[in-house]
Amino acid sequence: MKLREVKEILNAEVIVGEDKLDMEVKTAFGADLMSDVLAFAKAGSILLTGLTNDQVIRTADILDIAAIVLVRGKKANTETISLAKDLKIPIMTTKYILFETAGRLYAKGMVGCVEKVDNANARN
Amino acid sequence: MDIETIVKKLNLKVRCAAANLKKTVSGGYTGDLLSDVMAKSHEGDIWITRQVHQNIVAVASLKDHAGIILVNSCEPAPDTLERAIQENIPIMVSEMNAFELTGKIFHLLTTKD
Amino acid sequence: MPTQETDHISYQRSFYVEGGNFNYAGTVSTSIKSILKQMDLPNDVVRKSALVSYESEINIVSYARKGVIKLSIYSDIIQIEAIDEGPGIPNIELAMQEGYSTATQQIREMGFGAGMGLYNIKSFSDKFDISSEVGKGTYLKMIINKFSSR
C-alpha cells in the first residue's frame, strides 16, 4: 500500500514528507516502547506510536523505518519535527487511537512486520 | 463479544482469572504508556500491551477494563500475576505483536457474525 | 584492546556522552549511523551497529554521569565500546535478563526502561562483552561482523 493510502485510511495529516506519499509500505509495527521497536521492527515498515519525542525519530532512523504515524492526534514539538526533516523521515498524525489505527490498516491488508515472537525469547 | 470467545478465536493463553472470562468486551485499547491508557481507554476495553509490571493491574482495575492481553509472548511479572488474581482481572498472553493482534481483535469486534 | 581476529584499523572516533541530558540522547548514534552509511557496508550491518550504539548511549544518558562511545572500524569488524563513569551494575546476570530494569519514570516516558536494552545489545551484537565495577562505571564492547550478517 502507498503511504498516500495510509494517510487516507487514517484521515491523517502529514507533518513531514508530503513529497514521499507515493512510497510503498507493506508492513507495520505498533508500540510505545522504543526498545521493542528496536528489537522487532523491520526496515521499510511504518511505525505506529503514541510517543512523540526525538527518540521516536532516532529509532526510526536507526532501523530505516519508512514512516511514522503518531496516533490519537498527538503532535510532535518543533525540534522533533525538524529532526525528522533533517533525517528525511515522513511523519503523519491521526486522530484514531492505536487500537483503531492498527485495526483499520489491518482491515485494508497491511500486515505486521513480525508474525510471532518465539517463545524461546520469552521474557522472564 | 466476551473474552472467552476472543481467547478461543485467537488462541490466547490465559494466565489468571480464568473464571472471569464471560465479561463483555466493548472495545479495545492498545498502548504501553500508562498515562495514555489512564487518559483514553474506556470501561469494558480489552487492553493490549507489552508492559508486564504490576502497575498494569492497577490501571486495568481503575479503568474497569475487561482484561489485559500481553503481546510478543511477554509474561506477567510474578507480582503482577499475584495482584491480578486478587483483583480478578484476566491476563492473557499472545505470541503475536501488537499490530497483528489489534488488527484481529478490531476485526472480531467490528464484524457481526 | 582490538580482538584477535583484527589487525588493521581503518577508522576510529570517540564521542562524548553526557549523563542525564535527555535532549541529546541518541545524537551520537545518529552520527555513527551516518558515518557507517558512507562506508559502503551492508545495510543490516549499519543498522545493527547503530542499534547497539543507540541502546548503549541511552544507558549512559539514563544511568551514568558521563561516558564515551568509541567507534573503531577494522578490516572485518565494527567495534563499538561504551565506557561510562557511573554507579556500575551490581548484578550483571540480573541486568542482562530481558525485562529487568531499574529505570525511572523519566526514562520510561522516553520509551525506554522496559528492561530490553542490554538484551537487545547482546542479541544484535555478533560478540559482546560487559564488565562493571560498582561505584566506578560500566564497560561494554560490541562487535559486529562486517560481512556475515544474521
GROMACS .gro file of C-alpha atoms in nm:
model
  387
    1MET     CA    1   0.000   0.000   0.000
    2LYS     CA    2   0.119   0.350  -0.072
    3LEU     CA    3   0.179   0.595   0.209
    4ARG     CA    4  -0.093   0.806   0.050
    5GLU     CA    5  -0.346   0.529   0.117
    6VAL     CA    6  -0.230   0.503   0.477
    7LYS     CA    7  -0.297   0.874   0.504
    8GLU     CA    8  -0.646   0.834   0.357
    9ILE     CA    9  -0.741   0.529   0.565
   10LEU     CA   10  -0.642   0.714   0.881
   11ASN     CA   11  -0.764   1.061   0.779
   12ALA     CA   12  -0.415   1.160   0.876
   13GLU     CA   13  -0.242   1.493   0.850
   14VAL     CA   14   0.107   1.484   0.701
   15ILE     CA   15   0.358   1.677   0.912
   16VAL     CA   16   0.678   1.583   0.730
   17GLY     CA   17   0.727   1.419   0.391
   18GLU     CA   18   0.436   1.535   0.174
   19ASP     CA   19   0.665   1.451  -0.122
   20LYS     CA   20   0.704   1.089  -0.016
   21LEU     CA   21   0.341   0.979  -0.027
   22ASP     CA   22   0.399   0.752  -0.325
   23MET     CA   23   0.635   0.536  -0.123
   24GLU     CA   24   0.524   0.173  -0.098
   25VAL     CA   25   0.483   0.029   0.255
   26LYS     CA   26   0.383  -0.329   0.323
   27THR     CA   27   0.425  -0.386   0.693
   28ALA     CA   28   0.359  -0.206   1.020
   29PHE     CA   29   0.469  -0.216   1.380
   30GLY     CA   30   0.280  -0.055   1.667
   31ALA     CA   31   0.447   0.022   2.001
   32ASP     CA   32   0.519   0.292   2.254
   33LEU     CA   33   0.841   0.135   2.377
   34MET     CA   34   1.135   0.213   2.156
   35SER     CA   35   1.339  -0.085   2.275
   36ASP     CA   36   1.062  -0.309   2.146
   37VAL     CA   37   1.070  -0.129   1.815
   38LEU     CA   38   1.447  -0.178   1.807
   39ALA     CA   39   1.409  -0.545   1.890
   40PHE     CA   40   1.134  -0.636   1.647
   41ALA     CA   41   1.054  -0.377   1.381
   42LYS     CA   42   1.191  -0.422   1.031
   43ALA     CA   43   1.335  -0.181   0.778
   44GLY     CA   44   1.071  -0.037   0.547
   45SER     CA   45   0.783  -0.076   0.795
   46ILE     CA   46   0.568   0.206   0.921
   47LEU     CA   47   0.583   0.273   1.293
   48LEU     CA   48   0.255   0.349   1.473
   49THR     CA   49   0.316   0.508   1.810
   50GLY     CA   50   0.184   0.735   2.081
   51LEU     CA   51   0.530   0.854   2.173
   52THR     CA   52   0.627   1.186   2.016
   53ASN     CA   53   0.980   1.271   2.128
   54ASP     CA   54   1.317   1.275   1.947
   55GLN     CA   55   1.378   0.913   2.040
   56VAL     CA   56   1.099   0.803   1.805
   57ILE     CA   57   1.272   0.978   1.515
   58ARG     CA   58   1.616   0.844   1.609
   59THR     CA   59   1.481   0.491   1.647
   60ALA     CA   60   1.314   0.518   1.307
   61ASP     CA   61   1.638   0.646   1.155
   62ILE     CA   62   1.844   0.365   1.304
   63LEU     CA   63   1.611   0.095   1.170
   64ASP     CA   64   1.535   0.258   0.832
   65ILE     CA   65   1.167   0.278   0.922
   66ALA     CA   66   0.972   0.409   0.621
   67ALA     CA   67   0.740   0.649   0.807
   68ILE     CA   68   0.600   0.732   1.148
   69VAL     CA   69   0.230   0.759   1.229
   70LEU     CA   70   0.153   0.942   1.553
   71VAL     CA   71  -0.174   0.822   1.699
   72ARG     CA   72  -0.459   0.981   1.894
   73GLY     CA   73  -0.398   1.324   1.750
   74LYS     CA   74  -0.057   1.368   1.903
   75LYS     CA   75   0.175   1.631   1.760
   76ALA     CA   76   0.550   1.640   1.787
   77ASN     CA   77   0.725   1.958   1.902
   78THR     CA   78   0.915   2.180   1.657
   79GLU     CA   79   1.260   2.040   1.739
   80THR     CA   80   1.139   1.687   1.685
   81ILE     CA   81   0.978   1.783   1.356
   82SER     CA   82   1.294   1.949   1.233
   83LEU     CA   83   1.494   1.639   1.330
   84ALA     CA   84   1.256   1.429   1.117
   85LYS     CA   85   1.305   1.673   0.829
   86ASP     CA   86   1.685   1.651   0.864
   87LEU     CA   87   1.674   1.273   0.867
   88LYS     CA   88   1.410   1.268   0.590
   89ILE     CA   89   1.158   1.058   0.782
   90PRO     CA   90   0.791   1.118   0.695
   91ILE     CA   91   0.557   1.176   0.989
   92MET     CA   92   0.180   1.192   0.992
   93THR     CA   93  -0.069   1.225   1.271
   94THR     CA   94  -0.409   1.059   1.301
   95LYS     CA   95  -0.692   1.122   1.545
   96TYR     CA   96  -0.750   0.750   1.590
   97ILE     CA   97  -0.611   0.569   1.894
   98LEU     CA   98  -0.355   0.296   1.822
   99PHE     CA   99  -0.621   0.026   1.853
  100GLU     CA  100  -0.831   0.183   1.580
  101THR     CA  101  -0.527   0.280   1.369
  102ALA     CA  102  -0.391  -0.073   1.365
  103GLY     CA  103  -0.738  -0.217   1.317
  104ARG     CA  104  -0.817   0.000   1.015
  105LEU     CA  105  -0.481  -0.062   0.846
  106TYR     CA  106  -0.502  -0.434   0.914
  107ALA     CA  107  -0.851  -0.445   0.765
  108LYS     CA  108  -0.710  -0.291   0.444
  109GLY     CA  109  -0.443  -0.557   0.412
  110MET     CA  110  -0.147  -0.413   0.598
  111VAL     CA  111   0.038  -0.684   0.789
  112GLY     CA  112   0.261  -0.682   1.095
  113CYS     CA  113   0.634  -0.684   1.030
  114VAL     CA  114   0.692  -0.981   1.256
  115GLU     CA  115   0.442  -1.261   1.278
  116LYS     CA  116   0.506  -1.403   1.616
  117VAL     CA  117   0.767  -1.376   1.881
  118ASP     CA  118   0.922  -1.709   1.953
  119ASN     CA  119   0.871  -1.849   2.297
  120ALA     CA  120   1.242  -1.922   2.314
  121ASN     CA  121   1.286  -1.548   2.359
  122ALA     CA  122   1.001  -1.515   2.605
  123ARG     CA  123   1.062  -1.276   2.883
  124ASN     CA  124   1.130  -1.362   3.245
  125MET     CA  125  -1.843  -1.050   2.243
  126ASP     CA  126  -1.695  -1.195   2.561
  127ILE     CA  127  -1.329  -1.252   2.643
  128GLU     CA  128  -1.368  -1.626   2.619
  129THR     CA  129  -1.462  -1.602   2.251
  130ILE     CA  130  -1.157  -1.386   2.179
  131VAL     CA  131  -0.936  -1.626   2.374
  132LYS     CA  132  -1.061  -1.920   2.166
  133LYS     CA  133  -1.051  -1.749   1.829
  134LEU     CA  134  -0.704  -1.608   1.872
  135ASN     CA  135  -0.553  -1.889   2.071
  136LEU     CA  136  -0.457  -1.676   2.370
  137LYS     CA  137  -0.309  -1.830   2.682
  138VAL     CA  138  -0.499  -1.738   2.997
  139ARG     CA  139  -0.266  -1.669   3.288
  140CYS     CA  140  -0.516  -1.581   3.560
  141ALA     CA  141  -0.880  -1.512   3.645
  142ALA     CA  142  -0.991  -1.789   3.410
  143ALA     CA  143  -1.330  -1.790   3.580
  144ASN     CA  144  -1.389  -1.430   3.483
  145LEU     CA  145  -1.392  -1.463   3.103
  146LYS     CA  146  -1.761  -1.401   3.046
  147LYS     CA  147  -1.717  -1.025   3.067
  148THR     CA  148  -1.823  -0.839   2.757
  149VAL     CA  149  -1.551  -0.667   2.559
  150SER     CA  150  -1.694  -0.341   2.433
  151GLY     CA  151  -1.381  -0.201   2.270
  152GLY     CA  152  -1.004  -0.210   2.273
  153TYR     CA  153  -0.706  -0.002   2.367
  154THR     CA  154  -0.352  -0.070   2.251
  155GLY     CA  155  -0.061   0.105   2.418
  156ASP     CA  156   0.233   0.090   2.654
  157LEU     CA  157   0.224   0.438   2.806
  158LEU     CA  158   0.030   0.406   3.128
  159SER     CA  159  -0.067   0.772   3.139
  160ASP     CA  160  -0.219   0.743   2.790
  161VAL     CA  161  -0.412   0.435   2.890
  162MET     CA  162  -0.537   0.612   3.201
  163ALA     CA  163  -0.645   0.911   2.994
  164LYS     CA  164  -0.802   0.750   2.691
  165SER     CA  165  -0.915   0.394   2.748
  166HIS     CA  166  -1.271   0.304   2.841
  167GLU     CA  167  -1.459   0.073   3.068
  168GLY     CA  168  -1.500  -0.267   2.906
  169ASP     CA  169  -1.193  -0.227   2.681
  170ILE     CA  170  -0.957  -0.512   2.630
  171TRP     CA  171  -0.612  -0.362   2.685
  172ILE     CA  172  -0.331  -0.479   2.458
  173THR     CA  173   0.019  -0.402   2.584
  174ARG     CA  174   0.368  -0.535   2.636
  175GLN     CA  175   0.412  -0.385   2.981
  176VAL     CA  176   0.442  -0.658   3.241
  177HIS     CA  177   0.493  -0.473   3.569
  178GLN     CA  178   0.227  -0.471   3.835
  179ASN     CA  179   0.105  -0.116   3.764
  180ILE     CA  180  -0.086  -0.255   3.467
  181VAL     CA  181  -0.324  -0.430   3.707
  182ALA     CA  182  -0.390  -0.106   3.893
  183VAL     CA  183  -0.463   0.074   3.565
  184ALA     CA  184  -0.689  -0.204   3.434
  185SER     CA  185  -0.872  -0.215   3.764
  186LEU     CA  186  -0.919   0.163   3.788
  187LYS     CA  187  -1.045   0.183   3.432
  188ASP     CA  188  -1.261  -0.130   3.460
  189HIS     CA  189  -1.103  -0.300   3.162
  190ALA     CA  190  -1.242  -0.636   3.062
  191GLY     CA  191  -0.891  -0.779   3.069
  192ILE     CA  192  -0.529  -0.740   2.962
  193ILE     CA  193  -0.354  -0.913   2.673
  194LEU     CA  194   0.025  -0.917   2.674
  195VAL     CA  195   0.183  -0.931   2.327
  196ASN     CA  196   0.517  -1.057   2.190
  197SER     CA  197   0.497  -1.358   2.425
  198CYS     CA  198   0.559  -1.130   2.724
  199GLU     CA  199   0.474  -1.297   3.051
  200PRO     CA  200   0.334  -1.106   3.350
  201ALA     CA  201   0.587  -1.046   3.630
  202PRO     CA  202   0.517  -1.260   3.940
  203ASP     CA  203   0.383  -0.968   4.147
  204THR     CA  204   0.166  -0.863   3.851
  205LEU     CA  205   0.009  -1.205   3.842
  206GLU     CA  206  -0.045  -1.209   4.216
  207ARG     CA  207  -0.219  -0.875   4.206
  208ALA     CA  208  -0.431  -0.969   3.904
  209ILE     CA  209  -0.551  -1.279   4.088
  210GLN     CA  210  -0.651  -1.063   4.385
  211GLU     CA  211  -0.834  -0.816   4.164
  212ASN     CA  212  -0.980  -1.091   3.946
  213ILE     CA  213  -0.855  -0.931   3.624
  214PRO     CA  214  -0.790  -1.175   3.342
  215ILE     CA  215  -0.441  -1.159   3.191
  216MET     CA  216  -0.384  -1.336   2.862
  217VAL     CA  217  -0.065  -1.386   2.660
  218SER     CA  218  -0.029  -1.383   2.281
  219GLU     CA  219   0.273  -1.459   2.068
  220MET     CA  220   0.154  -1.203   1.815
  221ASN     CA  221   0.284  -0.846   1.803
  222ALA     CA  222   0.054  -0.559   1.898
  223PHE     CA  223  -0.027  -0.458   1.539
  224GLU     CA  224  -0.133  -0.801   1.426
  225LEU     CA  225  -0.327  -0.885   1.742
  226THR     CA  226  -0.500  -0.548   1.743
  227GLY     CA  227  -0.592  -0.595   1.378
  228LYS     CA  228  -0.753  -0.931   1.453
  229ILE     CA  229  -0.941  -0.813   1.763
  230PHE     CA  230  -1.061  -0.499   1.586
  231HIS     CA  231  -1.191  -0.726   1.312
  232LEU     CA  232  -1.373  -0.951   1.561
  233LEU     CA  233  -1.531  -0.658   1.739
  234THR     CA  234  -1.641  -0.472   1.427
  235THR     CA  235  -1.767  -0.767   1.224
  236LYS     CA  236  -2.108  -0.905   1.301
  237ASP     CA  237  -2.123  -1.277   1.254
  238MET     CA  238   4.208  -0.378   2.301
  239PRO     CA  239   4.148  -0.498   1.946
  240THR     CA  240   4.022  -0.852   1.918
  241GLN     CA  241   4.247  -1.127   1.797
  242GLU     CA  242   4.092  -1.154   1.451
  243THR     CA  243   4.166  -0.795   1.369
  244ASP     CA  244   4.484  -0.631   1.264
  245HIS     CA  245   4.423  -0.323   1.063
  246ILE     CA  246   4.225  -0.032   1.199
  247SER     CA  247   4.084   0.191   0.929
  248TYR     CA  248   3.880   0.441   1.130
  249GLN     CA  249   3.847   0.541   1.491
  250ARG     CA  250   3.649   0.808   1.667
  251SER     CA  251   3.532   0.873   2.021
  252PHE     CA  252   3.212   1.054   2.111
  253TYR     CA  253   3.139   1.213   2.446
  254VAL     CA  254   2.803   1.135   2.608
  255GLU     CA  255   2.667   1.347   2.890
  256GLY     CA  256   2.477   1.160   3.160
  257GLY     CA  257   2.128   1.280   3.245
  258ASN     CA  258   2.092   1.501   2.941
  259PHE     CA  259   1.797   1.354   2.757
  260ASN     CA  260   1.790   1.635   2.499
  261TYR     CA  261   2.091   1.494   2.321
  262ALA     CA  262   2.024   1.126   2.379
  263GLY     CA  263   2.073   0.943   2.051
  264THR     CA  264   2.274   1.210   1.869
  265VAL     CA  265   2.595   1.007   1.887
  266SER     CA  266   2.428   0.701   1.738
  267THR     CA  267   2.271   0.906   1.460
  268SER     CA  268   2.624   1.029   1.376
  269ILE     CA  269   2.767   0.678   1.393
  270LYS     CA  270   2.499   0.558   1.157
  271SER     CA  271   2.571   0.830   0.905
  272ILE     CA  272   2.947   0.761   0.923
  273LEU     CA  273   2.889   0.390   0.861
  274LYS     CA  274   2.640   0.458   0.582
  275GLN     CA  275   2.911   0.634   0.385
  276MET     CA  276   3.140   0.332   0.407
  277ASP     CA  277   2.958   0.108   0.165
  278LEU     CA  278   2.870  -0.153   0.426
  279PRO     CA  279   2.563  -0.380   0.403
  280ASN     CA  280   2.252  -0.205   0.533
  281ASP     CA  281   2.182  -0.457   0.806
  282VAL     CA  282   2.538  -0.423   0.935
  283VAL     CA  283   2.490  -0.047   0.957
  284ARG     CA  284   2.155  -0.094   1.133
  285LYS     CA  285   2.284  -0.343   1.388
  286SER     CA  286   2.583  -0.122   1.469
  287ALA     CA  287   2.365   0.187   1.510
  288LEU     CA  288   2.118  -0.011   1.722
  289VAL     CA  289   2.373  -0.140   1.974
  290SER     CA  290   2.532   0.203   1.989
  291TYR     CA  291   2.193   0.364   2.050
  292GLU     CA  292   2.090   0.133   2.333
  293SER     CA  293   2.433   0.188   2.495
  294GLU     CA  294   2.400   0.562   2.454
  295ILE     CA  295   2.055   0.559   2.614
  296ASN     CA  296   2.202   0.358   2.902
  297ILE     CA  297   2.475   0.615   2.961
  298VAL     CA  298   2.232   0.906   2.947
  299SER     CA  299   1.989   0.724   3.174
  300TYR     CA  300   2.221   0.591   3.441
  301ALA     CA  301   2.577   0.731   3.426
  302ARG     CA  302   2.740   1.068   3.499
  303LYS     CA  303   2.921   1.069   3.168
  304GLY     CA  304   3.065   0.834   2.915
  305VAL     CA  305   3.236   0.780   2.585
  306ILE     CA  306   3.126   0.579   2.286
  307LYS     CA  307   3.419   0.468   2.078
  308LEU     CA  308   3.376   0.351   1.721
  309SER     CA  309   3.662   0.151   1.571
  310ILE     CA  310   3.649   0.002   1.226
  311TYR     CA  311   3.878  -0.286   1.142
  312SER     CA  312   3.910  -0.480   0.819
  313ASP     CA  313   3.644  -0.737   0.912
  314ILE     CA  314   3.457  -0.594   1.207
  315ILE     CA  315   3.299  -0.286   1.355
  316GLN     CA  316   3.379  -0.244   1.722
  317ILE     CA  317   3.174  -0.017   1.945
  318GLU     CA  318   3.276   0.041   2.303
  319ALA     CA  319   3.067   0.223   2.561
  320ILE     CA  320   3.265   0.330   2.864
  321ASP     CA  321   3.094   0.518   3.141
  322GLU     CA  322   3.160   0.669   3.481
  323GLY     CA  323   2.860   0.593   3.692
  324PRO     CA  324   2.705   0.369   3.954
  325GLY     CA  325   2.804   0.045   3.782
  326ILE     CA  326   2.592  -0.269   3.775
  327PRO     CA  327   2.592  -0.479   4.094
  328ASN     CA  328   2.449  -0.792   3.934
  329ILE     CA  329   2.529  -0.821   3.564
  330GLU     CA  330   2.347  -1.150   3.520
  331LEU     CA  331   2.028  -0.994   3.652
  332ALA     CA  332   2.074  -0.677   3.444
  333MET     CA  333   2.113  -0.886   3.129
  334GLN     CA  334   1.777  -1.053   3.184
  335GLU     CA  335   1.509  -0.943   2.946
  336GLY     CA  336   1.252  -0.741   3.139
  337TYR     CA  337   1.476  -0.645   3.431
  338SER     CA  338   1.503  -0.269   3.476
  339THR     CA  339   1.584  -0.005   3.734
  340ALA     CA  340   1.454   0.274   3.512
  341THR     CA  341   1.298   0.593   3.643
  342GLN     CA  342   0.966   0.731   3.524
  343GLN     CA  343   1.151   0.983   3.305
  344ILE     CA  344   1.332   0.705   3.121
  345ARG     CA  345   1.008   0.514   3.074
  346GLU     CA  346   0.839   0.819   2.928
  347MET     CA  347   1.111   0.835   2.665
  348GLY     CA  348   1.012   0.487   2.554
  349PHE     CA  349   1.293   0.302   2.724
  350GLY     CA  350   1.339   0.131   3.058
  351ALA     CA  351   1.142  -0.183   2.985
  352GLY     CA  352   1.444  -0.399   3.052
  353MET     CA  353   1.526  -0.459   2.688
  354GLY     CA  354   1.842  -0.252   2.646
  355LEU     CA  355   2.124  -0.488   2.737
  356TYR     CA  356   1.922  -0.776   2.600
  357ASN     CA  357   1.894  -0.601   2.262
  358ILE     CA  358   2.263  -0.510   2.270
  359LYS     CA  359   2.360  -0.869   2.329
  360SER     CA  360   2.127  -1.017   2.072
  361PHE     CA  361   2.220  -0.776   1.793
  362SER     CA  362   2.597  -0.798   1.853
  363ASP     CA  363   2.798  -1.075   1.695
  364LYS     CA  364   3.019  -1.062   2.001
  365PHE     CA  365   2.950  -0.886   2.328
  366ASP     CA  366   3.147  -0.825   2.647
  367ILE     CA  367   3.041  -0.645   2.961
  368SER     CA  368   3.223  -0.560   3.280
  369SER     CA  369   3.127  -0.328   3.559
  370GLU     CA  370   3.255  -0.201   3.889
  371VAL     CA  371   3.006  -0.071   4.144
  372GLY     CA  372   3.067   0.296   4.216
  373LYS     CA  373   3.302   0.335   3.917
  374GLY     CA  374   3.130   0.251   3.591
  375THR     CA  375   3.047   0.006   3.319
  376TYR     CA  376   3.230  -0.107   3.007
  377LEU     CA  377   3.055  -0.261   2.708
  378LYS     CA  378   3.221  -0.393   2.396
  379MET     CA  379   3.007  -0.478   2.096
  380ILE     CA  380   3.141  -0.635   1.779
  381ILE     CA  381   2.950  -0.651   1.453
  382ASN     CA  382   3.092  -0.857   1.169
  383LYS     CA  383   3.110  -0.655   0.851
  384PHE     CA  384   3.030  -0.929   0.606
  385SER     CA  385   2.842  -1.213   0.769
  386SER     CA  386   2.506  -1.094   0.886
  387ARG     CA  387   2.247  -1.274   1.095
   0.00000   0.00000   0.00000
